[in-house]
Tab-separated table of C-alpha atoms in Angstrom:
chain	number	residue	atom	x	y	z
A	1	UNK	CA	-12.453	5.014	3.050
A	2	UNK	CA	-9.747	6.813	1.870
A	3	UNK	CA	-6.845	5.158	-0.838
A	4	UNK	CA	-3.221	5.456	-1.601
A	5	UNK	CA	-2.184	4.291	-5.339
A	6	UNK	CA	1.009	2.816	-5.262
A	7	UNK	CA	2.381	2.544	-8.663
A	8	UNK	CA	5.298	0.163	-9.679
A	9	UNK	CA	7.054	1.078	-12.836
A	10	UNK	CA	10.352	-1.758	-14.226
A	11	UNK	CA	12.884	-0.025	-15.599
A	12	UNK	CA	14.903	-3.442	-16.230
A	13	UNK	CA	13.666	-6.460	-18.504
A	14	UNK	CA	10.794	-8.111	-18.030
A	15	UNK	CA	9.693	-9.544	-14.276
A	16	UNK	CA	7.205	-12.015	-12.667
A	17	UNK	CA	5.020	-10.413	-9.699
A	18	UNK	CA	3.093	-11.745	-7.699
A	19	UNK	CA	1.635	-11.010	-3.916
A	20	UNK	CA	1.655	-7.882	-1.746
A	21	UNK	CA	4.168	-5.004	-1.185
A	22	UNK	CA	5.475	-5.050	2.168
A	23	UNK	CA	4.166	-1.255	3.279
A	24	UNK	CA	4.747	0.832	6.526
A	25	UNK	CA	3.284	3.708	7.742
A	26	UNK	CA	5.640	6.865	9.095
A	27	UNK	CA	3.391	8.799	11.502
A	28	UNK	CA	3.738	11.291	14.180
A	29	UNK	CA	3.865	7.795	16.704
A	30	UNK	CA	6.384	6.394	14.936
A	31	UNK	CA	5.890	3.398	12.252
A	32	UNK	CA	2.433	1.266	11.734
A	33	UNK	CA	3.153	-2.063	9.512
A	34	UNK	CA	-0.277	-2.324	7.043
A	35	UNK	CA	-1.902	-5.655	6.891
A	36	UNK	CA	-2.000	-7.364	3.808
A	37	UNK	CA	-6.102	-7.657	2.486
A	38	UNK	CA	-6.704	-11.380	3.246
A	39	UNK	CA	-9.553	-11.363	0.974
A	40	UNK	CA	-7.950	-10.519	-2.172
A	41	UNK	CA	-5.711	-12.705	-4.043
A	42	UNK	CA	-3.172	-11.445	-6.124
A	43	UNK	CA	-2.466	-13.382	-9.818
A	44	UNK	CA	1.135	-14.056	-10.648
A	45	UNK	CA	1.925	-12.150	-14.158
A	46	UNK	CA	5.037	-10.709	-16.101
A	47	UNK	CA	5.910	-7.021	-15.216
A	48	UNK	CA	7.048	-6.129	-18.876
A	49	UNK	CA	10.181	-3.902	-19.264
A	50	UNK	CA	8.671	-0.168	-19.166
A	51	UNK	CA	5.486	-0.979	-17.982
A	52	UNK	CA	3.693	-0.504	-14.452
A	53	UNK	CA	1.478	-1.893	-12.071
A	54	UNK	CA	-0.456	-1.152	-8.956
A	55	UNK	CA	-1.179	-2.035	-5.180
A	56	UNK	CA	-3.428	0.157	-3.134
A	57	UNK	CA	-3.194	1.076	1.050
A	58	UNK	CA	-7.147	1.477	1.852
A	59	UNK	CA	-7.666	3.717	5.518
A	60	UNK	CA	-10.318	4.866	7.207
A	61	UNK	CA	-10.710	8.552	6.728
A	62	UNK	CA	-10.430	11.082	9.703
A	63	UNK	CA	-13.895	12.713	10.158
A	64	UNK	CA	-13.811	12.667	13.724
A	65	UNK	CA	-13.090	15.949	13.897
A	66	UNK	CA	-9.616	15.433	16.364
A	67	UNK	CA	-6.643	15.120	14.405
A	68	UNK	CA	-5.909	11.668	14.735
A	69	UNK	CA	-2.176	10.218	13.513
A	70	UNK	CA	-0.636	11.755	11.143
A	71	UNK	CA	0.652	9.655	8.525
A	72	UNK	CA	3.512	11.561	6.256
A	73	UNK	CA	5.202	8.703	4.524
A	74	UNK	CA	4.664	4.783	3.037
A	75	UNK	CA	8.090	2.946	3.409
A	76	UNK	CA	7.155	0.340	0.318
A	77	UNK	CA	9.063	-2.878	-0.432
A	78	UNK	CA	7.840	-4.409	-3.708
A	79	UNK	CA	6.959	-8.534	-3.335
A	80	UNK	CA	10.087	-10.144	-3.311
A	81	UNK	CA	12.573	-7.274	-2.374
A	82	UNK	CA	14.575	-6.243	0.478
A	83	UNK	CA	15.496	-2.408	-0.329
A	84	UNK	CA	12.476	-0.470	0.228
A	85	UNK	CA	12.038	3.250	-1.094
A	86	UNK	CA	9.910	5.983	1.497
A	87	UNK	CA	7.054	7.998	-0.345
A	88	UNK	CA	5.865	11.532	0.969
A	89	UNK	CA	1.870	11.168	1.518
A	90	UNK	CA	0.006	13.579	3.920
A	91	UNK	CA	-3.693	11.965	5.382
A	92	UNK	CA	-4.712	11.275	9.010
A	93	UNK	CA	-5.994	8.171	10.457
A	94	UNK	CA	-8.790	8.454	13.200
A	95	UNK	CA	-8.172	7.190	16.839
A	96	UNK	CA	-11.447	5.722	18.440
A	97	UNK	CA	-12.397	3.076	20.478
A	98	UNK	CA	-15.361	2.380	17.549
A	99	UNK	CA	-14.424	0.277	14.563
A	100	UNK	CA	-13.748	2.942	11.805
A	101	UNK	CA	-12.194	0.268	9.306
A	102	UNK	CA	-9.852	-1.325	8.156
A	103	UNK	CA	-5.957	-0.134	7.475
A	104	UNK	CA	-4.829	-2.692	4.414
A	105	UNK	CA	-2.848	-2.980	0.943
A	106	UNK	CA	-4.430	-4.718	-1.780
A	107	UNK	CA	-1.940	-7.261	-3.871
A	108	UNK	CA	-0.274	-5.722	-7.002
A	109	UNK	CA	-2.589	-5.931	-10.198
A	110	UNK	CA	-1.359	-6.204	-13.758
A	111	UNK	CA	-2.919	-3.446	-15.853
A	112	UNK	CA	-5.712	-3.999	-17.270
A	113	UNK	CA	-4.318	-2.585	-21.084
């Protein structure tokens, strides 16, 4: 499995967050919504002014040997926005019939200091 960090930084005062980002895939078939990891539960917490915290998009890697979709952007919402920014990222996702895994972002995490 392969992983995309997606790193939240405030630059106002201090927020609550709690939940997932809302992400999208751009790829060379146009855009792929990412389901939200059902088995993880995110914990509400304050986003202190300056700090950052995280979310990661999990894929299964390309090994196939074909070149598969071409991802080369996330279109991220943080929980409880509406304006979402677009982040350059260059990976491939397989195509198969077989179950190569699961496409999914984990909720945002405090950090841990």
């Amino acid at each position: 499995m392969g992983s995309v960090l997606i790193t939240f930084t405030n630059k106002g005062g201090d927020c609550r967050m709690a939940g997932f980002p809302g992400v999208d895939l751009k790829t060379n078939y146009g855009n792929q919504a990412v389901d939200r990891n059902k088995q993880e539960v995110g914990i509400p917490f304050t986003l202190r002014a300056g700090k950052t915290a995280t979310a990661d998009v999990v894929y299964p890697m390309n090994d196939t040997g074909g070149s598969g979709v071409h991802v080369t952007a996330l279109v991220i919402t943080p929980p409880n926005e509406t304006h979402p920014i677009t982040a350059p990222v260059d990976f491939s996702l397989p195509v198969s019939d077989k179950d190569t895994g699961r496409l999914e972002v984990t909720p945002v995490f405090k950090p841990v200091s």
